[in-house]
Amino acid sequence: MLNSARYLTLLEEDHRRLRAAGAADPAASVPSCPGWTLADLVDHVGEVYLHKAETMRLGAWPEPWPPEPDPEGPLHRLDRAYAALCAEFAAREPGEAALTWYDPDQTVGFWVRRMALETVVHRIDAELAAGTPVTPVADDLAADGIDEILTVMLAFATTTWADEFGDGLAEADGRPVSIAAGEERWLVRATPAGVEVARGERASGAASVAGTPQDVLLWLWGRQDGAALTFGGDDALVERLRRLLKESTQ
């Protein structure tokens, strides 16, 4: 994980880029989020920011939710929500208790990390929709994002709610997939009881995925088709991993 100051710096940079791209044609389609327009994307990010700000402010999940659409439009909601989120972060220490959906980490720091990573993925969505060049993702943030999606989104979800993953887990046989992103390594093992992830494990898997930190991150999030990656071993294991990721990130 990165330190809180680094997350907040990257959050500010990616929020600024997202807002700039979001000021383009609001009716533009978002190719990486089928069915969404750029206005939908901007509104979604604003709603996410507001939800986390309200959760920290209240110490509980906000109800009722979601709020009514902002009468001044998605960009206005995004601006208002980002200001509220930053105010809550500024008023608290990263280690301070905060309600989250991730049982192992009930701190403000979880939301600092989560919002930085939420923002970088949706910033890329916005740049793709606006037709502007995609700004590279910093290697440290990309590697951290890979670790988050594997350990928080995938391993935690599949072990906590294993019965919701159907055949994707029921047919898993424990053979691992090795993931290499630059110098970083993970070994991902799916069993009927859930997914286990070991970071730093350099053992070979029955299948492998390798690429730059950015390309691996975007592939895991379904933002790239894998053309920039190198695959090896049993293709069926890679496909199972993709299906489980899709289920765990919806």
XYZ file of N, CA and C in Angstrom:
750
model
N 0.835 -1.197 0.000
C 0.000 0.000 0.000
C 0.872 1.250 0.000
N 0.316 2.335 -0.514
C 1.002 3.618 -0.516
C 0.635 4.369 0.763
N 1.347 5.468 1.036
C 0.941 6.241 2.203
C -0.215 7.168 1.832
N -0.897 7.668 2.848
C -2.113 8.444 2.616
C -1.842 9.698 1.794
N -0.717 10.360 2.056
C -0.407 11.586 1.307
C -0.259 11.293 -0.181
N 0.370 10.175 -0.505
C 0.523 9.802 -1.918
C -0.829 9.508 -2.552
N -1.689 8.764 -1.863
C -3.031 8.508 -2.393
C -3.778 9.812 -2.656
N -3.712 10.737 -1.711
C -4.464 11.982 -1.852
C -3.931 12.835 -3.002
N -2.617 12.826 -3.201
C -2.041 13.548 -4.337
C -2.525 12.955 -5.656
N -2.497 11.628 -5.757
C -2.941 10.970 -6.980
C -4.446 11.133 -7.179
N -5.205 11.097 -6.090
C -6.652 11.333 -6.185
C -6.926 12.707 -6.765
N -6.225 13.724 -6.277
C -6.434 15.081 -6.781
C -6.095 15.170 -8.263
N -4.987 14.560 -8.664
C -4.579 14.628 -10.066
C -5.581 13.922 -10.971
N -6.018 12.747 -10.564
C -6.937 11.994 -11.415
C -8.339 12.587 -11.404
N -8.740 13.146 -10.282
C -10.028 13.851 -10.268
C -10.007 15.029 -11.238
N -8.909 15.778 -11.234
C -8.804 16.921 -12.144
C -8.876 16.464 -13.597
N -8.200 15.370 -13.919
C -8.250 14.852 -15.294
C -9.647 14.336 -15.644
N -10.263 13.649 -14.700
C -11.611 13.134 -14.938
C -12.579 14.286 -15.203
N -12.472 15.339 -14.404
C -13.391 16.461 -14.590
C -13.178 17.135 -15.939
N -11.916 17.272 -16.330
C -11.623 17.894 -17.618
C -12.210 17.073 -18.760
N -12.029 15.756 -18.707
C -12.594 14.897 -19.748
C -14.110 14.885 -19.671
N -14.644 14.974 -18.458
C -16.084 14.950 -18.265
C -16.796 16.182 -18.758
N -16.045 17.232 -19.040
C -16.651 18.459 -19.569
C -16.855 18.390 -21.072
N -16.462 17.283 -21.694
C -16.696 17.098 -23.131
C -18.173 16.769 -23.354
N -18.488 16.236 -24.515
C -19.868 15.925 -24.880
C -20.508 14.984 -23.864
N -21.517 15.438 -23.090
C -22.108 14.568 -22.067
C -22.832 13.362 -22.645
N -23.205 13.422 -23.906
C -23.906 12.302 -24.529
C -22.953 11.275 -25.131
N -21.645 11.535 -25.068
C -20.675 10.604 -25.644
C -20.741 9.262 -24.937
N -20.659 8.171 -25.691
C -20.664 6.831 -25.117
C -19.332 6.541 -24.442
N -19.389 5.759 -23.371
C -18.181 5.338 -22.657
C -17.864 3.919 -23.125
N -16.862 3.736 -23.974
C -16.618 2.409 -24.552
C -16.287 1.337 -23.530
N -15.687 1.723 -22.416
C -15.309 0.759 -21.392
C -16.431 0.476 -20.391
N -17.540 1.203 -20.496
C -18.723 0.993 -19.639
C -19.954 0.959 -20.543
N -20.203 -0.157 -21.230
C -21.307 -0.224 -22.192
C -22.633 0.223 -21.600
N -23.306 1.080 -22.353
C -24.602 1.587 -21.918
C -24.531 2.902 -21.175
N -23.339 3.333 -20.801
C -23.183 4.603 -20.102
C -22.776 5.709 -21.061
N -23.270 6.914 -20.775
C -22.769 8.116 -21.428
C -21.747 8.767 -20.502
N -21.063 9.764 -21.030
C -20.099 10.493 -20.201
C -20.808 11.159 -19.026
N -22.024 11.660 -19.257
C -22.792 12.257 -18.155
C -23.094 11.219 -17.075
N -23.435 9.992 -17.496
C -23.700 8.925 -16.521
C -22.458 8.636 -15.689
N -21.308 8.588 -16.346
C -20.059 8.293 -15.650
C -19.738 9.361 -14.619
N -19.821 10.618 -15.024
C -19.530 11.723 -14.106
C -20.497 11.696 -12.927
N -21.765 11.435 -13.199
C -22.762 11.389 -12.134
C -22.477 10.241 -11.170
N -22.050 9.108 -11.708
C -21.717 7.960 -10.866
C -20.572 8.293 -9.915
N -19.509 8.891 -10.434
C -18.362 9.212 -9.573
C -18.778 10.217 -8.502
N -19.568 11.220 -8.876
C -20.046 12.173 -7.886
C -20.864 11.501 -6.797
N -21.708 10.554 -7.188
C -22.526 9.842 -6.215
C -21.663 8.992 -5.286
N -20.637 8.356 -5.841
C -19.718 7.557 -5.014
C -19.003 8.441 -4.004
N -18.484 9.577 -4.447
C -17.816 10.497 -3.523
C -18.757 10.927 -2.388
N -19.983 11.298 -2.756
C -20.938 11.744 -1.740
C -21.255 10.639 -0.746
N -21.397 9.421 -1.244
C -21.724 8.302 -0.367
C -20.625 8.079 0.666
N -19.367 8.137 0.236
C -18.273 7.918 1.179
C -18.141 9.086 2.159
N -18.341 10.307 1.663
C -18.288 11.464 2.562
C -19.377 11.371 3.621
N -20.597 11.013 3.212
C -21.713 10.906 4.153
C -21.499 9.747 5.123
N -20.950 8.637 4.644
C -20.690 7.492 5.517
C -19.718 7.872 6.624
N -18.652 8.586 6.274
C -17.702 9.021 7.295
C -18.322 10.060 8.233
N -19.116 10.967 7.689
C -19.730 12.019 8.507
C -20.717 11.441 9.500
N -21.529 10.482 9.042
C -22.588 9.913 9.872
C -22.109 8.767 10.750
N -21.032 8.088 10.305
C -20.629 6.871 10.994
C -21.580 5.720 10.725
N -22.330 5.827 9.635
C -23.311 4.807 9.251
C -23.571 4.941 7.763
N -24.161 3.881 7.173
C -24.519 3.990 5.762
C -25.642 4.998 5.601
N -25.505 5.949 4.678
C -26.544 6.971 4.522
C -27.842 6.382 3.990
N -28.940 6.774 4.600
C -30.271 6.357 4.186
C -31.205 7.564 4.243
N -32.089 7.725 3.243
C -32.218 6.894 2.042
C -31.102 7.187 1.039
N -30.910 6.263 0.120
C -29.872 6.411 -0.896
C -30.331 5.701 -2.154
N -30.035 6.212 -3.332
C -29.215 7.386 -3.662
C -30.018 8.679 -3.566
N -29.305 9.808 -3.559
C -29.988 11.100 -3.548
C -30.590 11.402 -4.909
N -31.443 12.399 -4.924
C -32.031 12.852 -6.189
C -30.945 13.438 -7.089
N -31.120 13.381 -8.405
C -30.141 13.997 -9.318
C -29.934 15.471 -8.999
N -28.719 15.945 -9.200
C -28.418 17.352 -8.966
C -29.084 18.179 -10.063
N -29.936 19.145 -9.711
C -30.623 19.926 -10.748
C -29.676 20.733 -11.623
N -28.450 20.962 -11.139
C -27.479 21.711 -11.938
C -26.581 20.799 -12.771
N -26.825 19.494 -12.714
C -26.123 18.573 -13.597
C -25.003 17.799 -12.939
N -24.506 16.773 -13.658
C -23.485 15.879 -13.103
C -22.181 16.570 -12.711
N -21.712 17.532 -13.502
C -20.454 18.188 -13.151
C -20.575 18.967 -11.847
N -21.740 19.560 -11.616
C -21.947 20.287 -10.370
C -21.944 19.314 -9.193
N -22.590 18.161 -9.368
C -22.571 17.151 -8.306
C -21.141 16.663 -8.046
N -20.389 16.457 -9.113
C -19.013 15.999 -8.967
C -18.198 17.007 -8.169
N -18.319 18.286 -8.493
C -17.568 19.325 -7.775
C -17.956 19.363 -6.300
N -19.257 19.339 -6.054
C -19.754 19.397 -4.674
C -19.315 18.156 -3.892
N -19.397 17.005 -4.536
C -19.064 15.754 -3.869
C -17.572 15.654 -3.578
N -16.753 16.088 -4.531
C -15.307 16.011 -4.314
C -14.900 16.934 -3.169
N -15.491 18.112 -3.090
C -15.191 19.032 -1.985
C -15.592 18.412 -0.651
N -16.744 17.746 -0.608
C -17.200 17.109 0.629
C -16.277 15.957 1.018
N -15.867 15.168 0.044
C -14.966 14.044 0.310
C -13.637 14.537 0.862
N -13.065 15.547 0.221
C -11.771 16.082 0.676
C -11.884 16.678 2.072
N -13.010 17.313 2.371
C -13.202 17.893 3.698
C -13.225 16.808 4.767
N -13.890 15.695 4.461
C -13.933 14.596 5.430
C -12.550 13.982 5.624
N -11.810 13.812 4.544
C -10.454 13.265 4.670
C -9.558 14.206 5.467
N -9.697 15.505 5.241
C -8.853 16.478 5.931
C -9.142 16.536 7.427
N -10.370 16.195 7.800
C -10.773 16.289 9.201
C -10.410 15.046 10.006
N -9.862 14.029 9.345
C -9.615 12.754 10.002
C -8.205 12.242 9.719
N -7.717 11.385 10.612
C -6.456 10.691 10.401
C -6.728 9.381 9.656
N -5.780 8.918 8.841
C -6.003 7.674 8.095
C -6.343 6.473 8.978
N -5.793 6.432 10.184
C -6.048 5.301 11.068
C -7.321 5.416 11.887
N -8.030 6.525 11.749
C -9.268 6.723 12.502
C -10.333 5.731 12.046
N -11.159 5.292 12.984
C -12.203 4.317 12.660
C -13.215 4.902 11.683
N -13.624 4.084 10.735
C -14.658 4.467 9.771
C -15.344 3.204 9.278
N -16.636 3.288 9.077
C -17.403 2.161 8.564
C -17.021 1.887 7.115
N -16.704 0.635 6.810
C -16.442 0.216 5.432
C -17.116 -1.136 5.220
N -17.187 -1.570 3.957
C -17.751 -2.894 3.673
C -16.691 -3.992 3.710
N -15.439 -3.618 3.936
C -14.322 -4.565 3.939
C -13.937 -4.848 5.386
N -14.366 -5.975 5.905
C -14.216 -6.270 7.330
C -12.798 -6.099 7.869
N -11.737 -6.507 7.136
C -10.392 -6.398 7.705
C -9.889 -4.965 7.888
N -10.524 -3.982 7.280
C -10.028 -2.602 7.386
C -11.207 -1.650 7.581
N -11.405 -1.235 8.816
C -12.487 -0.319 9.174
C -11.894 1.040 9.539
N -11.172 1.638 8.586
C -10.519 2.915 8.849
C -10.748 3.891 7.705
N -10.491 5.147 7.989
C -10.542 6.190 6.966
C -9.563 5.875 5.846
N -8.410 5.306 6.210
C -7.406 4.989 5.207
C -7.920 4.063 4.119
N -8.854 3.178 4.467
C -9.442 2.310 3.444
C -10.126 3.152 2.383
N -10.887 4.163 2.798
C -11.609 4.998 1.828
C -10.654 5.906 1.052
N -9.573 6.343 1.671
C -8.585 7.136 0.937
C -8.033 6.307 -0.219
N -7.634 5.087 0.091
C -7.109 4.199 -0.950
C -8.174 3.880 -1.999
N -9.373 3.498 -1.526
C -10.436 3.083 -2.440
C -10.829 4.210 -3.386
N -10.904 5.443 -2.898
C -11.314 6.555 -3.756
C -10.218 6.924 -4.752
N -8.948 6.794 -4.362
C -7.867 7.038 -5.322
C -7.931 6.025 -6.457
N -8.199 4.765 -6.122
C -8.234 3.722 -7.142
C -9.531 3.757 -7.948
N -10.633 4.080 -7.308
C -11.890 4.276 -8.042
C -11.729 5.385 -9.081
N -11.069 6.447 -8.678
C -10.948 7.612 -9.540
C -10.042 7.358 -10.729
N -8.933 6.646 -10.533
C -8.029 6.445 -11.661
C -8.686 5.581 -12.731
N -9.451 4.561 -12.345
C -10.121 3.725 -13.348
C -11.176 4.530 -14.096
N -11.967 5.305 -13.373
C -13.020 6.075 -14.045
C -12.454 7.285 -14.797
N -11.301 7.773 -14.371
C -10.641 8.824 -15.160
C -10.282 8.289 -16.539
N -9.787 7.072 -16.583
C -9.480 6.450 -17.875
C -10.755 6.261 -18.692
N -11.835 5.827 -18.047
C -13.123 5.717 -18.743
C -13.515 7.046 -19.373
N -13.348 8.125 -18.618
C -13.737 9.449 -19.109
C -12.858 9.887 -20.272
N -11.559 9.633 -20.177
C -10.663 10.009 -21.275
C -10.983 9.220 -22.532
N -11.317 7.945 -22.393
C -11.699 7.141 -23.554
C -12.981 7.685 -24.187
N -13.940 8.079 -23.351
C -15.203 8.608 -23.864
C -15.004 9.952 -24.553
N -14.134 10.765 -23.995
C -13.907 12.107 -24.543
C -13.011 12.083 -25.768
N -12.342 10.944 -26.011
C -11.444 10.856 -27.158
C -10.133 11.577 -26.953
N -9.778 11.811 -25.700
C -8.504 12.461 -25.389
C -7.461 11.393 -25.059
N -6.161 11.715 -25.156
C -5.138 10.714 -24.830
C -5.290 10.210 -23.400
N -5.103 8.921 -23.219
C -5.179 8.334 -21.880
C -3.876 8.624 -21.140
N -4.001 9.297 -20.016
C -2.830 9.627 -19.201
C -2.304 8.363 -18.534
N -0.997 8.108 -18.624
C -0.459 6.892 -17.993
C -0.740 6.854 -16.491
N -0.945 5.651 -15.980
C -1.132 5.440 -14.543
C 0.240 5.251 -13.904
N 0.498 5.955 -12.830
C 1.765 5.802 -12.112
C 1.962 4.342 -11.727
N 3.183 3.839 -11.871
C 3.450 2.427 -11.610
C 3.087 2.020 -10.186
N 3.380 2.884 -9.204
C 3.083 2.493 -7.822
C 1.581 2.386 -7.587
N 0.810 3.292 -8.182
C -0.644 3.221 -8.023
C -1.208 2.023 -8.780
N -0.686 1.759 -9.977
C -1.171 0.618 -10.753
C -0.914 -0.692 -10.016
N 0.296 -0.866 -9.467
C 0.600 -2.091 -8.726
C -0.283 -2.214 -7.493
N -0.512 -1.105 -6.818
C -1.383 -1.136 -5.648
C -2.819 -1.461 -6.058
N -3.236 -0.945 -7.212
C -4.571 -1.256 -7.703
C -4.739 -2.722 -8.041
N -3.687 -3.333 -8.570
C -3.727 -4.774 -8.839
C -3.903 -5.533 -7.530
N -3.131 -5.146 -6.522
C -3.240 -5.822 -5.234
C -4.631 -5.641 -4.643
N -5.208 -4.449 -4.784
C -6.540 -4.210 -4.232
C -7.591 -5.067 -4.917
N -7.596 -5.086 -6.246
C -8.644 -5.847 -6.919
C -8.518 -7.338 -6.638
N -7.282 -7.832 -6.482
C -7.105 -9.253 -6.216
C -7.434 -9.615 -4.773
N -6.981 -8.815 -3.814
C -7.146 -9.186 -2.407
C -8.458 -8.683 -1.810
N -8.861 -7.462 -2.161
C -10.064 -6.871 -1.581
C -11.306 -7.256 -2.377
N -11.268 -7.008 -3.690
C -12.444 -7.252 -4.514
C -12.674 -8.738 -4.796
N -11.590 -9.492 -5.004
C -11.728 -10.885 -5.414
C -11.624 -11.851 -4.232
N -10.491 -11.868 -3.537
C -10.316 -12.846 -2.462
C -11.331 -12.640 -1.340
N -11.505 -11.407 -0.882
C -12.450 -11.156 0.205
C -13.872 -11.504 -0.219
N -14.269 -11.060 -1.397
C -15.644 -11.301 -1.845
C -15.931 -12.786 -2.012
N -14.997 -13.509 -2.612
C -15.259 -14.926 -2.880
C -15.225 -15.778 -1.618
N -14.431 -15.399 -0.631
C -14.409 -16.172 0.611
C -15.545 -15.774 1.545
N -16.026 -14.532 1.436
C -17.107 -14.060 2.299
C -18.471 -14.467 1.757
N -18.615 -14.415 0.433
C -19.898 -14.727 -0.206
C -19.708 -15.790 -1.289
N -19.040 -16.882 -0.936
C -18.675 -17.905 -1.923
C -19.888 -18.454 -2.662
N -21.031 -18.572 -1.965
C -22.199 -19.176 -2.606
C -22.794 -18.303 -3.701
N -22.354 -17.041 -3.802
C -22.875 -16.146 -4.833
C -22.092 -16.250 -6.144
N -21.048 -17.064 -6.166
C -20.196 -17.124 -7.353
C -20.419 -18.366 -8.213
N -21.379 -19.193 -7.824
C -21.837 -20.288 -8.661
C -20.738 -21.191 -9.179
N -20.883 -21.554 -10.470
C -19.973 -22.517 -11.074
C -18.530 -22.017 -11.141
N -18.353 -20.697 -11.165
C -16.999 -20.160 -11.257
C -16.105 -20.653 -10.132
N -16.693 -20.814 -8.919
C -15.933 -21.353 -7.797
C -16.145 -22.849 -7.647
N -17.367 -23.314 -7.876
C -17.675 -24.731 -7.647
C -16.761 -25.643 -8.457
N -16.362 -25.194 -9.643
C -15.528 -26.013 -10.514
C -14.037 -25.725 -10.355
N -13.681 -24.805 -9.474
C -12.269 -24.445 -9.297
C -11.514 -25.597 -8.644
N -10.277 -25.811 -9.096
C -9.505 -26.958 -8.621
C -8.217 -26.576 -7.899
N -8.046 -25.292 -7.606
C -6.885 -24.868 -6.831
C -5.622 -24.636 -7.621
N -5.637 -24.912 -8.928
C -4.436 -24.652 -9.719
C -4.241 -23.143 -9.842
N -3.035 -22.645 -9.592
C -2.842 -21.191 -9.502
C -2.586 -20.512 -10.845
N -2.912 -19.215 -10.858
C -2.556 -18.326 -11.961
C -1.514 -17.353 -11.428
N -0.369 -17.267 -12.089
C 0.654 -16.310 -11.682
C 0.462 -15.018 -12.474
N 0.581 -13.904 -11.768
C 0.408 -12.589 -12.383
C 1.679 -11.789 -12.144
N 2.255 -11.283 -13.228
C 3.464 -10.466 -13.154
C 3.162 -9.098 -13.737
N 3.455 -8.063 -12.967
C 3.262 -6.687 -13.421
C 4.547 -5.930 -13.123
N 5.380 -5.753 -14.154
C 6.701 -5.195 -13.895
C 7.467 -6.138 -12.983
N 7.945 -5.623 -11.853
C 8.692 -6.444 -10.905
C 7.800 -7.095 -9.849
N 6.534 -6.749 -9.831
C 5.617 -7.274 -8.816
C 5.027 -8.612 -9.255
N 4.741 -9.488 -8.272
C 4.200 -10.817 -8.547
C 3.065 -11.157 -7.580
N 2.076 -11.880 -8.111
C 0.985 -12.429 -7.311
C 0.718 -13.855 -7.773
N 0.283 -14.703 -6.866
C -0.177 -16.044 -7.205
C -1.622 -16.146 -6.739
N -2.517 -16.432 -7.669
C -3.952 -16.433 -7.403
C -4.471 -17.854 -7.545
N -5.069 -18.363 -6.468
C -5.522 -19.748 -6.446
C -7.011 -19.789 -6.102
N -7.833 -20.311 -7.006
C -9.276 -20.413 -6.783
C -9.641 -21.827 -6.354
N -10.426 -21.930 -5.283
C -10.954 -23.206 -4.803
C -12.459 -23.024 -4.580
N -13.199 -24.088 -4.364
C -14.634 -23.926 -4.099
C -14.941 -23.058 -2.878
N -13.982 -22.922 -1.964
C -14.190 -22.108 -0.765
C -13.876 -20.635 -0.990
N -13.281 -20.286 -2.129
C -12.937 -18.899 -2.409
C -11.569 -18.787 -3.060
N -11.129 -17.557 -3.252
C -9.857 -17.287 -3.911
C -8.821 -16.886 -2.872
N -7.629 -17.430 -3.006
C -6.502 -17.060 -2.161
C -5.477 -16.317 -3.016
N -4.890 -15.261 -2.455
C -3.917 -14.447 -3.180
C -2.664 -14.298 -2.344
N -1.520 -14.565 -2.957
C -0.233 -14.381 -2.291
C 0.578 -13.368 -3.090
N 0.859 -12.218 -2.490
C 1.675 -11.216 -3.164
C 3.150 -11.515 -2.923
N 3.959 -11.309 -3.960
C 5.384 -11.547 -3.853
C 5.773 -12.982 -4.132
N 4.787 -13.836 -4.370
C 5.049 -15.245 -4.639
C 5.479 -15.412 -6.093
N 6.685 -15.925 -6.296
C 7.231 -16.035 -7.647
C 7.162 -17.460 -8.214
N 6.453 -18.336 -7.541
C 6.288 -19.687 -8.067
C 5.487 -19.642 -9.365
N 5.757 -20.587 -10.239
C 5.032 -20.657 -11.504
C 3.608 -21.134 -11.258
N 2.683 -20.637 -12.077
C 1.313 -21.097 -12.002
C 0.999 -22.035 -13.148
N -0.173 -22.659 -13.086
C -0.634 -23.486 -14.200
C -1.032 -22.609 -15.377
N -1.223 -21.312 -15.106
C -1.444 -20.303 -16.144
C -0.741 -19.039 -15.687
N -0.477 -18.135 -16.626
C 0.235 -16.913 -16.274
C -0.276 -15.733 -17.069
N -0.169 -14.564 -16.442
C -0.518 -13.288 -17.055
C 0.631 -12.333 -16.752
N 1.139 -11.627 -17.763
C 2.265 -10.718 -17.528
C 2.133 -9.478 -18.395
N 2.568 -8.347 -17.840
C 2.543 -7.093 -18.582
C 2.997 -5.956 -17.699
N 2.862 -4.734 -18.175
C 3.181 -3.573 -17.357
C 2.135 -3.435 -16.258
N 2.448 -2.742 -15.169
C 1.448 -2.558 -14.121
C 0.150 -1.950 -14.648
N 0.237 -0.930 -15.504
C -0.974 -0.312 -16.029
C -1.790 -1.303 -16.860
N -1.140 -2.040 -17.745
C -1.873 -2.954 -18.619
C -2.517 -4.084 -17.826
N -1.833 -4.595 -16.817
C -2.428 -5.646 -15.988
C -3.615 -5.096 -15.211
N -3.457 -3.904 -14.628
C -4.555 -3.290 -13.876
C -5.787 -3.124 -14.749
N -5.615 -2.585 -15.940
C -6.767 -2.321 -16.798
C -7.386 -3.613 -17.309
N -6.586 -4.641 -17.522
C -7.146 -5.935 -17.925
C -7.964 -6.539 -16.789
N -7.448 -6.477 -15.570
C -8.183 -7.017 -14.432
C -9.519 -6.306 -14.244
N -9.558 -5.002 -14.527
C -10.786 -4.226 -14.392
C -11.659 -4.279 -15.647
N -11.265 -5.077 -16.637
C -12.067 -5.196 -17.852
C -11.994 -3.984 -18.748
N -10.945 -3.180 -18.615
C -10.791 -1.977 -19.443
C -9.885 -2.231 -20.647
N -9.263 -3.395 -20.732
C -8.442 -3.771 -21.876
C -8.711 -5.224 -22.213
N -8.484 -5.565 -23.471
C -8.789 -6.917 -23.927
C -7.630 -7.886 -23.784
N -6.509 -7.446 -23.306
C -5.378 -8.333 -23.108
C -4.386 -8.354 -24.244
N -4.627 -7.546 -25.282
C -3.712 -7.541 -26.424
C -2.306 -7.104 -26.015
N -2.195 -6.297 -24.968
C -0.888 -5.803 -24.533
C -0.204 -6.747 -23.536
N -0.874 -7.854 -23.180
C -0.347 -8.765 -22.171
C 0.200 -10.037 -22.806
N 0.960 -10.774 -22.015
C 1.470 -12.080 -22.418
C 0.814 -13.137 -21.533
N 0.215 -14.144 -22.162
C -0.466 -15.207 -21.437
C 0.250 -16.530 -21.659
N 0.178 -17.405 -20.660
C 0.780 -18.726 -20.795
C -0.029 -19.758 -20.044
N 0.212 -21.029 -20.339
C -0.448 -22.102 -19.616
C -1.884 -22.329 -20.032
N -2.699 -22.743 -19.077
C -4.078 -23.167 -19.327
C -4.997 -21.958 -19.485
N -5.480 -21.758 -20.714
C -6.358 -20.619 -20.987
C -7.630 -20.657 -20.151
N -8.113 -21.860 -19.826
C -9.365 -21.976 -19.070
C -9.234 -21.355 -17.678
N -8.050 -21.424 -17.079
C -7.850 -20.812 -15.768
C -7.897 -19.294 -15.854
N -7.341 -18.754 -16.922
C -7.378 -17.306 -17.119
C -8.821 -16.851 -17.340
N -9.575 -17.609 -18.118
C -10.973 -17.253 -18.358
C -11.791 -17.328 -17.074
N -11.516 -18.325 -16.224
C -12.230 -18.415 -14.949
C -11.903 -17.194 -14.091
N -10.636 -16.807 -14.071
C -10.247 -15.622 -13.309
C -11.012 -14.401 -13.791
N -11.117 -14.233 -15.108
C -11.857 -13.086 -15.640
C -13.324 -13.124 -15.237
N -13.937 -14.307 -15.262
C -15.347 -14.411 -14.874
C -15.535 -14.069 -13.400
N -14.644 -14.566 -12.559
C -14.754 -14.261 -11.133
C -14.553 -12.776 -10.866
N -13.615 -12.170 -11.568
C -13.393 -10.727 -11.409
C -14.617 -9.932 -11.832
N -15.251 -10.339 -12.921
C -16.442 -9.632 -13.386
C -17.544 -9.707 -12.346
N -17.718 -10.897 -11.741
C -18.743 -11.059 -10.708
C -18.430 -10.228 -9.481
N -17.158 -10.192 -9.083
C -16.788 -9.543 -7.820
C -16.696 -8.028 -7.915
N -16.680 -7.484 -9.123
C -16.554 -6.025 -9.271
C -17.821 -5.378 -9.796
N -18.895 -6.115 -9.943
C -20.141 -5.520 -10.432
C -20.806 -4.707 -9.329
